[in-house]
Amino acid sequence: MMRQNQLVREIIKHKYMYLFLFPAIVWFFIFYYIPIYGVTIAFKDFSIMDGILGSEWIGFDHFERMFGAPEFTRVLRNTLIISFLKLIFVYTSGLFLALALNELFHDKFKKIVQSISYLPHFLSWVIIGSIMVEILSPSSGLVNYMIKAFGGKPIYFLAETEWFVPVLILSDVWQSVGWGSIIYLAAIAGVDPQLYEAATMDGAGRFKKIWHITLPSIANVIIIMMIFNVGNMMNAGFDQIFNLYNPMVYEVADIIDTYVYRVGLVQMDFSFSTAVGLFKNVIGLILVLLVNRMANRYGQTGLW
Amino acid sequence: MAIVGQRRRFTLFDYVNYLFMVVLCASVLYPIMYLFFLSVSTREGLAEASSSILLWPQGFSWGAYEGFVKQSYIYTGYAYTVGRTLIGTFLSVLFMSLAGYALSKYIPFKKSITFYFILTMFFSGGLIPTYLLIKNVGLIDNPLVYILAPPFLYNTFYMLILRNFFMTIPGSLEESAKIDGANDLRLFFTIMVPLAAPAIATISLWVAVNHWNSWFDSIIYMQSPEKQVIQVHIRKLIIEQSARMMSQTVSFFDKAEAPTGESIKAAAILITMFPILCVYPFVQRYFVKGVVMGAVKG
């Protein structure tokens, strides 16, 4: 009785705080929790007329169809391949840039390079995609002009399956390398300068210093960033791919997210598309949980 | 600036490294300059030019831009983009600051409420259930969707950054304000918001850039072309190569002096990224601060 009164008093005392939180609680309920309930249509024969509640339960039919569909195997494979290549190239490019920037002598030059390299991070993939379409155009684009100038044949980069994925990876490196270096530069700035002085005394060259001092000192940041990237494996980059791909390269470019969009919102197959999305979310959630455990083990800096 | 470490010599590695940095910068700057040169070049100039590697404009005309001034879709697109960026950012930061502040206090059920927000970072309904919800609450083709629909009004990660910042403000300030008779609302707006200005500014910039660059919500929730944001129009013009869009644009030009299609497209891309090009050099340091802050404390 006493305790309950105390709780009520505490709540009344902080009534403004609950008032501040109220819109957030309502908003999250409507825009996040109701759609989570909406996931049940993956197990229903959903029709717009009957609504989510009125549609009939059909169990795992959509999932059986999903695992039997050749496109599903294709999008799953593409998602994993593109994610994996991005993990290798895009992720390491930020680290390399940070190490290279750290070797520059002129601070002002370093600042200018950094500022310029951040620019693409501020542009949407619609804009970057548009720039790429213009520059890679087989008839009037800059890149193909150069290829022709050297006697080569123009390449339709965005429509050829063997070129599409390299273009994807390279453009992602271009967009994110500068921004990706920030975290590592911050970590490098925290390394004790005495370590470098001592190494110089011992006659270490700069590669030796990078290898034996810089990298080990920032190892936990590297591992943690790597781990979080693994947790994000199911997202191969919807914005980028959606703005660059076309039916000619679906074979290598179609990923789970673009497939969910097409089947769901273009072909209006709501239930099946939700089932595919649910599969992706569940695998993604499992990856995040695993990865957080690993992050806690390696550096005690997991998310929770 | 002076060379750091006078005893170090410029080795082959340094030459390669410096050259690499110059190439990196050129790879960012040249495409933008190229678009600019292309956009102001005249039709005759481009025809005469021996290559499409433009190092300066071929001829000079603002024609490709003048055409857009008469375009209705550019006006409505820009108006919606600017409108959602201003209103959306203001409301979003206001509500997130209020929630972030409340989460920085010791109140009953704080842990459960925080968990309620954090859970949404790891599991969500996905595209279709969210779309069906937006449809059911009548937000399809309603401009309010730009402000209300996820992920804009509230973002758990940004809220936590704000909360962490509010936690660093000493509690004694709050007590003295309360003794002077301020209630929580007054305390928040007159004392906490000014003190948290650096964090609030950083988050505002993040939200504003996200709003400016947003396009997918406009594609899926807005059916009327006149309510779509500028990014979607650019997408139609260049990525989807929409013939209707191109003819609509070209028809505004006098046939003889019409800029080429490439100039028009280049101008369109630049018009859309112009505001970001102008503000990013000034705001990037706040962004960097935010990234480091988020990474260290997140």
Coordinates of C-alpha atoms in Angstrom, one line a residue:
Chain A
M1 CA 0.0 0.0 0.0
M2 CA 2.8 2.4 1.1
R3 CA 4.8 1.4 -1.9
Q4 CA 2.0 1.9 -4.4
N5 CA 1.4 5.4 -3.0
Q6 CA 5.0 6.2 -3.4
L7 CA 5.0 5.0 -7.0
V8 CA 1.9 7.1 -7.8
R9 CA 3.6 10.1 -6.1
E10 CA 6.7 9.6 -8.2
I11 CA 4.7 9.4 -11.4
I12 CA 2.8 12.6 -10.5
K13 CA 6.0 14.3 -9.6
H14 CA 7.3 13.6 -13.1
K15 CA 4.1 14.1 -15.0
Y16 CA 5.8 16.4 -17.5
M17 CA 8.3 13.7 -18.3
Y18 CA 5.5 11.3 -19.2
L19 CA 3.9 14.1 -21.2
F20 CA 7.2 14.5 -23.1
L21 CA 7.3 10.8 -23.8
F22 CA 3.6 10.4 -24.7
P23 CA 3.8 11.4 -28.4
A24 CA 6.8 9.2 -28.9
I25 CA 5.1 6.2 -27.3
V26 CA 2.0 6.7 -29.4
W27 CA 4.1 7.2 -32.6
F28 CA 6.2 4.1 -32.1
F29 CA 3.1 2.1 -31.3
I30 CA 1.4 3.2 -34.5
F31 CA 4.3 3.2 -36.9
Y32 CA 6.4 0.3 -35.6
Y33 CA 4.3 -2.0 -33.4
I34 CA 1.2 -2.2 -35.6
P35 CA 3.3 -3.1 -38.7
I36 CA 4.9 -5.8 -36.6
Y37 CA 1.5 -7.2 -36.0
G38 CA 0.9 -6.8 -39.7
V39 CA 3.6 -9.4 -40.3
T40 CA 0.9 -12.0 -39.6
I41 CA -0.3 -11.6 -43.2
A42 CA 2.8 -13.7 -44.2
F43 CA 0.7 -16.6 -42.8
K44 CA -2.6 -15.5 -44.2
D45 CA -4.2 -15.4 -47.6
F46 CA -4.4 -11.6 -47.4
S47 CA -6.9 -9.6 -49.4
I48 CA -7.3 -5.9 -49.1
M49 CA -11.1 -6.3 -48.9
D50 CA -11.0 -8.5 -45.8
G51 CA -8.2 -6.6 -44.1
I52 CA -5.5 -8.1 -41.9
L53 CA -7.9 -9.5 -39.3
G54 CA -10.5 -10.8 -41.7
S55 CA -8.1 -12.7 -44.0
E56 CA -7.9 -16.4 -43.6
W57 CA -4.9 -18.2 -42.0
I58 CA -3.1 -20.5 -44.4
G59 CA 0.0 -21.5 -42.4
F60 CA 3.4 -21.8 -44.1
D61 CA 2.2 -21.9 -47.7
H62 CA 3.9 -18.6 -48.7
F63 CA 7.2 -19.8 -47.1
E64 CA 7.0 -23.1 -49.0
R65 CA 6.4 -21.2 -52.2
M66 CA 9.3 -18.9 -51.4
F67 CA 11.9 -21.7 -50.9
G68 CA 10.7 -23.3 -54.1
A69 CA 10.9 -20.1 -56.2
P70 CA 14.1 -19.9 -58.3
E71 CA 14.1 -16.1 -58.0
F72 CA 14.3 -16.4 -54.2
T73 CA 17.4 -18.5 -54.3
R74 CA 18.8 -15.9 -56.8
V75 CA 18.1 -12.9 -54.6
L76 CA 19.4 -14.6 -51.5
R77 CA 22.6 -15.5 -53.3
N78 CA 23.0 -11.9 -54.8
T79 CA 22.3 -10.3 -51.4
L80 CA 25.0 -12.4 -49.7
I81 CA 27.5 -12.0 -52.6
I82 CA 27.1 -8.2 -52.8
S83 CA 27.2 -7.8 -49.0
F84 CA 30.3 -9.9 -48.8
L85 CA 32.1 -8.0 -51.5
K86 CA 31.1 -4.7 -49.9
L87 CA 32.4 -6.0 -46.5
I88 CA 35.8 -6.8 -48.1
F89 CA 36.2 -3.7 -50.3
V90 CA 34.1 -0.9 -49.0
Y91 CA 34.8 -1.6 -45.4
T92 CA 38.6 -1.8 -45.8
S93 CA 38.8 1.2 -48.0
G94 CA 37.9 3.5 -45.1
L95 CA 40.6 1.9 -43.0
F96 CA 43.2 2.3 -45.7
L97 CA 42.3 5.9 -46.3
A98 CA 42.6 6.7 -42.6
L99 CA 46.1 5.1 -42.5
A100 CA 47.1 7.0 -45.6
L101 CA 45.7 10.3 -44.4
N102 CA 47.7 9.8 -41.2
E103 CA 50.9 9.6 -43.2
L104 CA 50.5 13.0 -44.7
F105 CA 52.9 15.7 -43.6
H106 CA 50.8 18.8 -44.2
D107 CA 47.9 19.2 -41.8
K108 CA 46.1 21.7 -44.0
F109 CA 46.3 19.4 -47.0
K110 CA 45.0 16.6 -44.9
K111 CA 42.0 18.7 -43.8
I112 CA 41.2 19.7 -47.4
V113 CA 41.4 16.0 -48.6
Q114 CA 39.1 15.0 -45.8
S115 CA 36.5 17.6 -46.5
I116 CA 36.4 16.8 -50.2
S117 CA 36.2 13.1 -49.6
Y118 CA 33.2 13.5 -47.3
L119 CA 31.1 15.2 -50.1
P120 CA 29.6 12.0 -51.7
H121 CA 28.3 11.0 -48.3
F122 CA 25.9 13.9 -48.4
L123 CA 24.4 13.0 -51.7
S124 CA 21.4 10.8 -52.1
W125 CA 21.7 7.6 -54.3
V126 CA 19.2 9.2 -56.7
I127 CA 21.8 11.9 -57.3
I128 CA 24.8 9.6 -57.4
G129 CA 22.8 7.2 -59.6
S130 CA 22.0 10.0 -62.0
I131 CA 25.7 11.1 -62.1
M132 CA 26.7 7.5 -62.8
V133 CA 24.0 7.1 -65.5
E134 CA 25.4 10.2 -67.2
I135 CA 29.1 9.4 -66.9
L136 CA 28.8 5.7 -67.8
S137 CA 26.4 6.3 -70.7
P138 CA 27.7 4.2 -73.7
S139 CA 26.9 7.0 -76.2
S140 CA 27.8 10.3 -74.5
G141 CA 29.4 9.3 -71.2
L142 CA 32.8 10.4 -70.1
V143 CA 34.2 6.9 -69.3
N144 CA 33.2 5.4 -72.6
Y145 CA 34.6 8.4 -74.4
M146 CA 38.0 7.6 -72.8
I147 CA 37.6 3.9 -73.7
K148 CA 36.9 4.9 -77.3
A149 CA 39.9 7.3 -77.3
F150 CA 42.2 4.4 -76.4
G151 CA 40.7 2.3 -79.2
G152 CA 38.3 0.2 -77.1
K153 CA 34.7 -0.7 -77.6
P154 CA 32.1 1.2 -75.6
I155 CA 30.7 -0.8 -72.6
Y156 CA 27.2 -0.5 -71.4
F157 CA 28.3 -0.8 -67.8
L158 CA 24.8 -0.7 -66.2
A159 CA 23.3 -3.3 -68.4
E160 CA 26.0 -6.0 -68.6
T161 CA 25.9 -8.6 -65.9
E162 CA 29.7 -8.9 -65.6
W163 CA 30.2 -5.2 -65.1
F164 CA 27.3 -4.3 -62.9
V165 CA 28.6 -5.7 -59.6
P166 CA 32.1 -4.1 -59.9
V167 CA 30.3 -0.8 -60.7
L168 CA 28.2 -1.3 -57.6
I169 CA 31.2 -1.9 -55.4
L170 CA 33.3 0.9 -56.8
S171 CA 30.5 3.5 -56.5
D172 CA 29.9 2.4 -53.0
V173 CA 33.6 2.8 -52.2
W174 CA 33.5 6.3 -53.8
Q175 CA 30.5 7.3 -51.8
S176 CA 31.6 6.0 -48.4
V177 CA 35.4 5.9 -48.2
G178 CA 35.9 9.4 -46.8
W179 CA 33.1 9.1 -44.3
G180 CA 34.2 5.6 -43.4
S181 CA 37.6 6.9 -42.4
I182 CA 36.4 9.1 -39.6
I183 CA 36.1 6.5 -37.0
Y184 CA 39.5 5.1 -37.7
L185 CA 41.1 8.6 -37.7
A186 CA 39.5 9.3 -34.3
A187 CA 40.9 6.0 -33.0
I188 CA 44.4 6.7 -34.5
A189 CA 44.4 10.2 -32.9
G190 CA 44.0 8.4 -29.5
V191 CA 47.2 6.3 -29.9
D192 CA 49.9 7.3 -27.5
P193 CA 52.6 9.3 -29.4
Q194 CA 55.3 7.9 -27.1
L195 CA 54.8 4.5 -28.7
Y196 CA 55.9 6.0 -32.1
E197 CA 58.8 7.8 -30.5
A198 CA 60.0 4.6 -28.9
A199 CA 59.7 2.7 -32.2
T200 CA 61.6 5.4 -34.1
M201 CA 64.4 5.1 -31.5
D202 CA 64.4 1.3 -32.2
G203 CA 64.8 2.1 -35.9
A204 CA 61.3 1.2 -37.1
G205 CA 60.3 2.4 -40.5
R206 CA 56.8 3.7 -41.2
F207 CA 55.3 0.5 -42.4
K208 CA 56.7 -1.2 -39.4
K209 CA 55.1 1.5 -37.2
I210 CA 51.8 1.1 -39.0
W211 CA 52.0 -2.7 -38.6
H212 CA 53.3 -2.9 -35.1
I213 CA 51.7 0.1 -33.4
T214 CA 48.8 1.7 -35.3
L215 CA 47.0 -1.4 -36.3
P216 CA 47.3 -3.2 -32.9
S217 CA 46.3 0.0 -31.1
I218 CA 43.1 0.4 -33.1
A219 CA 42.4 -3.3 -33.4
N220 CA 39.3 -3.3 -31.2
V221 CA 37.7 -0.5 -33.3
I222 CA 38.5 -2.5 -36.5
I223 CA 37.0 -5.7 -35.1
I224 CA 33.9 -4.0 -33.8
M225 CA 33.2 -2.2 -37.1
M226 CA 33.8 -5.5 -38.9
I227 CA 31.4 -7.3 -36.6
F228 CA 28.7 -4.7 -37.1
N229 CA 29.1 -4.9 -40.8
V230 CA 28.5 -8.7 -40.6
G231 CA 25.4 -8.0 -38.6
N232 CA 24.2 -5.9 -41.5
M233 CA 24.8 -8.7 -44.1
M234 CA 21.1 -9.0 -45.2
N235 CA 21.1 -5.4 -46.3
A236 CA 23.1 -5.2 -49.5
G237 CA 22.1 -1.5 -50.1
F238 CA 18.5 -1.0 -51.4
D239 CA 18.9 2.7 -52.2
Q240 CA 22.0 2.2 -54.3
I241 CA 20.8 -0.9 -56.2
F242 CA 17.3 0.4 -56.8
N243 CA 18.7 3.5 -58.5
L244 CA 21.2 1.6 -60.7
Y245 CA 19.7 -1.7 -61.7
N246 CA 17.4 -2.6 -64.6
P247 CA 15.8 -5.9 -65.8
M248 CA 18.9 -6.7 -67.8
V249 CA 21.0 -7.2 -64.7
Y250 CA 18.4 -8.7 -62.3
E251 CA 20.4 -12.0 -62.6
V252 CA 23.3 -10.5 -60.5
A253 CA 21.7 -7.3 -59.0
D254 CA 18.3 -8.3 -57.6
I255 CA 18.5 -8.5 -53.8
I256 CA 16.0 -9.4 -51.2
D257 CA 14.9 -5.8 -50.6
T258 CA 14.4 -4.9 -54.3
Y259 CA 12.6 -8.2 -54.8
V260 CA 10.3 -7.5 -51.8
Y261 CA 9.5 -4.1 -53.4
R262 CA 8.7 -5.5 -56.8
V263 CA 6.7 -8.5 -55.7
G264 CA 4.9 -6.5 -53.0
L265 CA 4.2 -3.0 -54.3
V266 CA 4.5 -3.5 -58.1
Q267 CA 2.8 -6.9 -58.4
M268 CA 0.7 -6.4 -55.3
D269 CA 1.4 -9.9 -53.9
F270 CA 1.3 -8.6 -50.3
S271 CA 1.4 -11.8 -48.4
F272 CA 4.2 -13.5 -50.3
S273 CA 6.3 -10.3 -50.3
T274 CA 5.8 -10.0 -46.5
A275 CA 6.9 -13.6 -46.1
V276 CA 10.1 -12.9 -47.9
G277 CA 10.6 -9.7 -45.9
L278 CA 10.0 -11.6 -42.7
F279 CA 12.6 -14.2 -43.6
K280 CA 15.1 -11.4 -44.2
N281 CA 14.2 -9.6 -40.9
V282 CA 14.5 -12.8 -38.8
I283 CA 17.9 -13.8 -40.3
G284 CA 19.0 -10.1 -39.8
L285 CA 17.9 -10.1 -36.2
I286 CA 19.7 -13.4 -35.5
L287 CA 22.9 -11.9 -37.1
V288 CA 22.6 -8.8 -35.0
L289 CA 22.2 -10.8 -31.8
L290 CA 25.1 -13.0 -32.6
V291 CA 27.3 -10.1 -33.6
N292 CA 26.4 -8.2 -30.4
R293 CA 27.6 -11.2 -28.4
M294 CA 30.8 -11.2 -30.3
A295 CA 31.3 -7.5 -29.8
N296 CA 30.8 -7.9 -26.1
R297 CA 33.4 -10.6 -26.0
Y298 CA 36.0 -8.8 -28.0
G299 CA 35.8 -5.3 -26.8
Q300 CA 33.1 -5.0 -24.2
T301 CA 31.4 -2.4 -26.4
G302 CA 28.4 -4.2 -27.8
L303 CA 25.1 -2.3 -28.2
W304 CA 23.7 -3.7 -25.0
Chain B
M1 CA 51.5 24.9 -42.5
A2 CA 54.9 23.9 -41.4
I3 CA 56.1 20.4 -42.2
V4 CA 55.6 18.2 -39.2
G5 CA 58.7 16.4 -38.1
Q6 CA 61.5 18.2 -39.9
R7 CA 63.8 15.2 -39.9
R8 CA 61.5 13.0 -42.0
R9 CA 62.3 13.0 -45.7
F10 CA 59.9 12.7 -48.6
T11 CA 60.2 9.2 -49.8
L12 CA 58.7 7.4 -52.8
F13 CA 55.9 6.3 -50.5
D14 CA 55.0 9.9 -49.8
Y15 CA 54.9 10.9 -53.5
V16 CA 52.6 8.0 -54.2
N17 CA 50.5 8.8 -51.1
Y18 CA 50.1 12.5 -52.1
L19 CA 49.4 11.6 -55.6
F20 CA 46.7 9.2 -54.4
M21 CA 45.1 11.9 -52.4
V22 CA 45.0 14.3 -55.4
V23 CA 43.4 11.5 -57.5
L24 CA 40.8 10.9 -54.8
C25 CA 39.9 14.6 -54.6
A26 CA 39.7 14.8 -58.4
S27 CA 37.4 11.8 -58.5
V28 CA 35.0 13.6 -56.3
L29 CA 35.3 17.1 -57.8
Y30 CA 35.7 16.4 -61.5
P31 CA 32.3 14.7 -62.0
I32 CA 30.6 17.7 -60.4
M33 CA 32.7 20.2 -62.5
Y34 CA 32.0 18.1 -65.5
L35 CA 28.2 18.3 -64.9
F36 CA 28.5 22.1 -64.4
F37 CA 30.5 22.5 -67.7
L38 CA 28.0 20.3 -69.5
S39 CA 25.0 22.2 -68.1
V40 CA 26.2 25.6 -69.3
S41 CA 27.6 24.5 -72.7
T42 CA 25.6 25.4 -75.8
R43 CA 24.4 23.0 -78.4
E44 CA 26.9 24.3 -81.0
G45 CA 29.7 24.4 -78.5
L46 CA 29.2 20.7 -77.7
A47 CA 29.0 19.8 -81.3
E48 CA 32.2 21.6 -82.1
A49 CA 34.1 20.2 -79.1
S50 CA 36.4 17.4 -80.1
S51 CA 35.9 15.4 -76.9
S52 CA 33.5 14.9 -74.1
I53 CA 36.2 15.4 -71.6
L54 CA 35.3 18.9 -70.7
L55 CA 37.9 21.0 -68.9
W56 CA 35.8 24.2 -69.4
P57 CA 32.4 25.0 -70.8
Q58 CA 31.9 24.8 -74.5
G59 CA 30.2 28.1 -75.3
F60 CA 28.2 29.6 -72.5
S61 CA 24.5 29.8 -71.8
W62 CA 22.2 29.5 -68.8
G63 CA 19.6 28.1 -71.1
A64 CA 19.4 24.7 -69.5
Y65 CA 18.6 26.4 -66.2
E66 CA 16.2 29.0 -67.5
G67 CA 14.1 26.1 -68.8
F68 CA 13.7 24.8 -65.3
V69 CA 12.5 28.1 -64.0
K70 CA 9.4 27.6 -66.1
Q71 CA 8.9 24.0 -65.1
S72 CA 6.0 23.4 -62.8
Y73 CA 7.3 20.1 -61.5
I74 CA 10.6 21.7 -60.5
Y75 CA 8.6 24.3 -58.4
T76 CA 6.3 21.8 -56.7
G77 CA 9.1 19.3 -56.2
Y78 CA 11.4 21.9 -54.7
A79 CA 8.5 23.3 -52.6
Y80 CA 7.8 19.9 -51.1
T81 CA 11.4 19.1 -50.5
V82 CA 12.1 22.5 -48.8
G83 CA 8.8 22.3 -46.9
R84 CA 9.4 18.8 -45.5
T85 CA 13.0 19.7 -44.6
L86 CA 12.0 22.8 -42.7
I87 CA 8.8 21.6 -41.0
G88 CA 9.9 18.0 -40.7
T89 CA 13.2 18.8 -39.1
F90 CA 11.7 21.3 -36.7
L91 CA 9.0 18.9 -35.4
S92 CA 11.3 15.9 -35.4
V93 CA 14.0 17.6 -33.4
L94 CA 11.5 19.2 -31.0
F95 CA 9.8 15.9 -30.2
M96 CA 13.0 13.9 -30.1
S97 CA 14.6 16.4 -27.7
L98 CA 11.5 16.2 -25.4
A99 CA 11.6 12.4 -25.3
G100 CA 15.4 12.3 -25.0
Y101 CA 15.3 14.7 -22.1
A102 CA 12.6 12.7 -20.3
L103 CA 14.7 9.5 -20.8
S104 CA 17.7 11.2 -19.2
K105 CA 15.7 11.6 -15.9
Y106 CA 15.1 9.1 -13.2
I107 CA 11.4 8.3 -13.6
P108 CA 9.4 5.1 -12.9
F109 CA 9.3 2.6 -15.8
K110 CA 12.2 4.4 -17.6
K111 CA 13.9 1.1 -18.5
S112 CA 10.8 -0.4 -20.0
I113 CA 10.0 2.7 -22.0
T114 CA 13.6 2.8 -23.4
F115 CA 13.4 -0.9 -24.3
Y116 CA 10.1 -0.2 -26.1
F117 CA 12.0 2.3 -28.3
I118 CA 15.2 0.2 -28.8
L119 CA 13.3 -2.9 -29.8
T120 CA 12.2 -1.2 -33.0
M121 CA 15.8 -0.8 -34.1
F122 CA 16.2 -4.6 -34.4
F123 CA 12.8 -5.8 -35.6
S124 CA 10.3 -4.1 -37.7
G125 CA 7.3 -5.0 -39.8
G126 CA 9.1 -4.4 -43.1
L127 CA 8.0 -2.7 -46.2
I128 CA 4.5 -4.2 -46.9
P129 CA 3.0 -4.1 -43.4
T130 CA 4.2 -0.5 -43.0
Y131 CA 2.8 0.4 -46.4
L132 CA -0.6 -1.2 -45.5
L133 CA -0.6 0.8 -42.2
I134 CA 0.1 4.1 -44.0
K135 CA -2.7 3.2 -46.4
N136 CA -5.2 2.3 -43.6
V137 CA -4.6 5.5 -41.7
G138 CA -5.3 7.5 -44.8
L139 CA -1.8 9.0 -45.4
I140 CA -1.5 7.8 -49.0
D141 CA -1.1 10.9 -51.2
N142 CA -1.3 13.1 -48.1
P143 CA 1.7 15.4 -47.7
L144 CA 1.6 14.8 -43.9
V145 CA 3.2 11.4 -44.7
Y146 CA 6.5 13.1 -45.3
I147 CA 6.6 14.3 -41.7
L148 CA 4.8 11.5 -39.9
A149 CA 5.9 8.3 -41.6
P150 CA 8.9 6.4 -40.3
P151 CA 11.8 6.8 -40.2
F152 CA 11.5 10.6 -39.8
L153 CA 9.5 11.9 -36.8
Y154 CA 11.3 9.8 -34.2
N155 CA 14.6 7.9 -34.5
T156 CA 15.7 5.8 -31.6
F157 CA 19.4 6.3 -32.3
Y158 CA 19.2 10.1 -32.4
M159 CA 17.0 10.1 -29.3
L160 CA 19.6 8.1 -27.4
I161 CA 22.4 10.6 -28.5
L162 CA 20.2 13.5 -27.2
R163 CA 19.6 11.6 -24.0
N164 CA 23.3 11.0 -23.5
F165 CA 23.9 14.7 -24.0
F166 CA 21.2 15.7 -21.5
M167 CA 22.7 13.3 -19.0
T168 CA 26.0 15.3 -19.0
I169 CA 24.2 18.5 -17.9
P170 CA 24.7 18.9 -14.1
G171 CA 21.5 18.3 -12.0
S172 CA 22.2 21.3 -9.8
L173 CA 21.2 23.7 -12.5
E174 CA 17.8 22.0 -12.6
E175 CA 17.4 22.2 -8.8
S176 CA 18.2 25.9 -8.7
A177 CA 15.7 26.6 -11.5
K178 CA 13.1 24.6 -9.6
I179 CA 13.7 26.6 -6.4
D180 CA 13.2 29.7 -8.4
G181 CA 9.8 28.3 -9.4
A182 CA 10.2 27.0 -12.9
N183 CA 8.1 24.0 -13.9
D184 CA 9.6 21.2 -16.1
L185 CA 8.2 22.7 -19.3
R186 CA 9.8 26.1 -18.6
L187 CA 13.0 24.4 -17.3
F188 CA 13.3 22.4 -20.5
F189 CA 12.8 25.3 -23.0
T190 CA 14.7 28.1 -21.1
I191 CA 17.6 26.1 -19.6
M192 CA 18.0 22.6 -21.1
V193 CA 17.6 23.4 -24.8
P194 CA 20.2 26.3 -24.8
L195 CA 22.6 24.0 -22.9
A196 CA 22.1 21.1 -25.3
A197 CA 22.4 23.4 -28.4
P198 CA 25.5 21.5 -29.8
A199 CA 23.8 18.1 -29.7
I200 CA 20.5 19.6 -30.9
A201 CA 22.3 21.3 -33.8
T202 CA 24.1 18.1 -34.8
I203 CA 20.9 16.1 -34.8
S204 CA 19.0 18.8 -36.7
L205 CA 21.6 18.7 -39.5
W206 CA 21.4 14.9 -39.7
V207 CA 17.6 15.0 -39.9
A208 CA 17.6 17.8 -42.4
V209 CA 20.0 16.1 -44.8
N210 CA 17.9 12.9 -44.5
H211 CA 14.8 14.9 -45.4
W212 CA 16.4 16.6 -48.3
N213 CA 17.7 13.3 -49.7
S214 CA 14.6 11.3 -49.1
W215 CA 12.9 9.9 -52.2
F216 CA 11.5 6.4 -51.6
D217 CA 8.7 7.5 -49.3
S218 CA 7.6 9.9 -52.1
I219 CA 7.6 7.1 -54.7
I220 CA 5.6 4.7 -52.7
Y221 CA 3.2 6.9 -50.7
M222 CA 2.6 9.8 -53.2
Q223 CA 0.7 9.1 -56.4
S224 CA 0.1 12.6 -57.6
P225 CA 3.2 13.8 -59.5
E226 CA 2.7 17.4 -58.2
K227 CA 3.1 16.2 -54.6
Q228 CA 6.4 14.4 -55.3
V229 CA 9.7 15.7 -54.1
I230 CA 12.5 17.0 -56.3
Q231 CA 14.6 13.8 -56.0
V232 CA 11.8 11.7 -57.6
H233 CA 11.5 14.1 -60.6
I234 CA 15.2 13.8 -61.1
R235 CA 15.0 10.1 -60.9
K236 CA 12.2 10.0 -63.5
L237 CA 14.2 12.3 -65.8
I238 CA 17.5 10.6 -65.7
I239 CA 17.4 7.1 -64.2
E240 CA 14.0 6.0 -65.6
Q241 CA 14.8 8.0 -68.8
S242 CA 11.1 8.9 -68.8
A243 CA 10.3 10.2 -72.3
R244 CA 7.3 12.2 -71.0
M245 CA 9.5 13.9 -68.5
M246 CA 12.1 14.8 -71.1
S247 CA 9.6 16.1 -73.7
Q248 CA 7.9 18.1 -71.0
T249 CA 11.2 19.7 -70.2
V250 CA 12.4 20.2 -73.8
S251 CA 9.1 21.6 -75.0
F252 CA 9.8 24.7 -72.9
F253 CA 12.8 25.6 -75.0
D254 CA 12.8 27.3 -78.3
K255 CA 13.7 24.6 -80.8
A256 CA 16.6 26.3 -82.5
E257 CA 18.4 27.4 -79.3
A258 CA 17.4 24.4 -77.2
P259 CA 20.2 23.1 -75.0
T260 CA 21.0 19.4 -75.5
G261 CA 19.4 16.7 -73.5
E262 CA 22.6 16.1 -71.7
S263 CA 22.9 19.7 -70.6
I264 CA 19.4 19.7 -69.3
K265 CA 20.0 16.5 -67.3
A266 CA 23.2 17.9 -65.9
A267 CA 21.5 21.1 -64.9
A268 CA 18.7 19.0 -63.2
I269 CA 21.2 17.0 -61.2
L270 CA 23.0 20.2 -60.1
I271 CA 19.8 22.0 -59.2
T272 CA 18.9 19.1 -56.9
M273 CA 22.3 18.9 -55.1
F274 CA 23.0 22.7 -55.0
P275 CA 21.8 23.3 -51.5
I276 CA 23.8 20.4 -50.1
L277 CA 26.9 21.6 -52.1
C278 CA 26.5 25.0 -50.4
V279 CA 26.0 23.9 -46.8
Y280 CA 28.0 20.7 -46.5
P281 CA 31.5 22.4 -46.1
F282 CA 30.0 24.3 -43.1
V283 CA 28.1 21.5 -41.5
Q284 CA 30.5 18.5 -42.0
R285 CA 32.4 19.2 -38.8
Y286 CA 29.2 18.9 -36.8
F287 CA 28.5 15.7 -38.5
V288 CA 32.0 14.4 -37.7
K289 CA 31.5 15.3 -34.0
G290 CA 28.2 13.5 -34.0
V291 CA 29.6 10.3 -35.6
V292 CA 32.4 10.2 -33.0
M293 CA 30.0 11.0 -30.2
G294 CA 27.6 8.3 -31.4
A295 CA 30.4 5.8 -31.8
V296 CA 31.9 6.3 -28.4
K297 CA 28.8 6.4 -26.4
G298 CA 26.2 4.6 -28.6

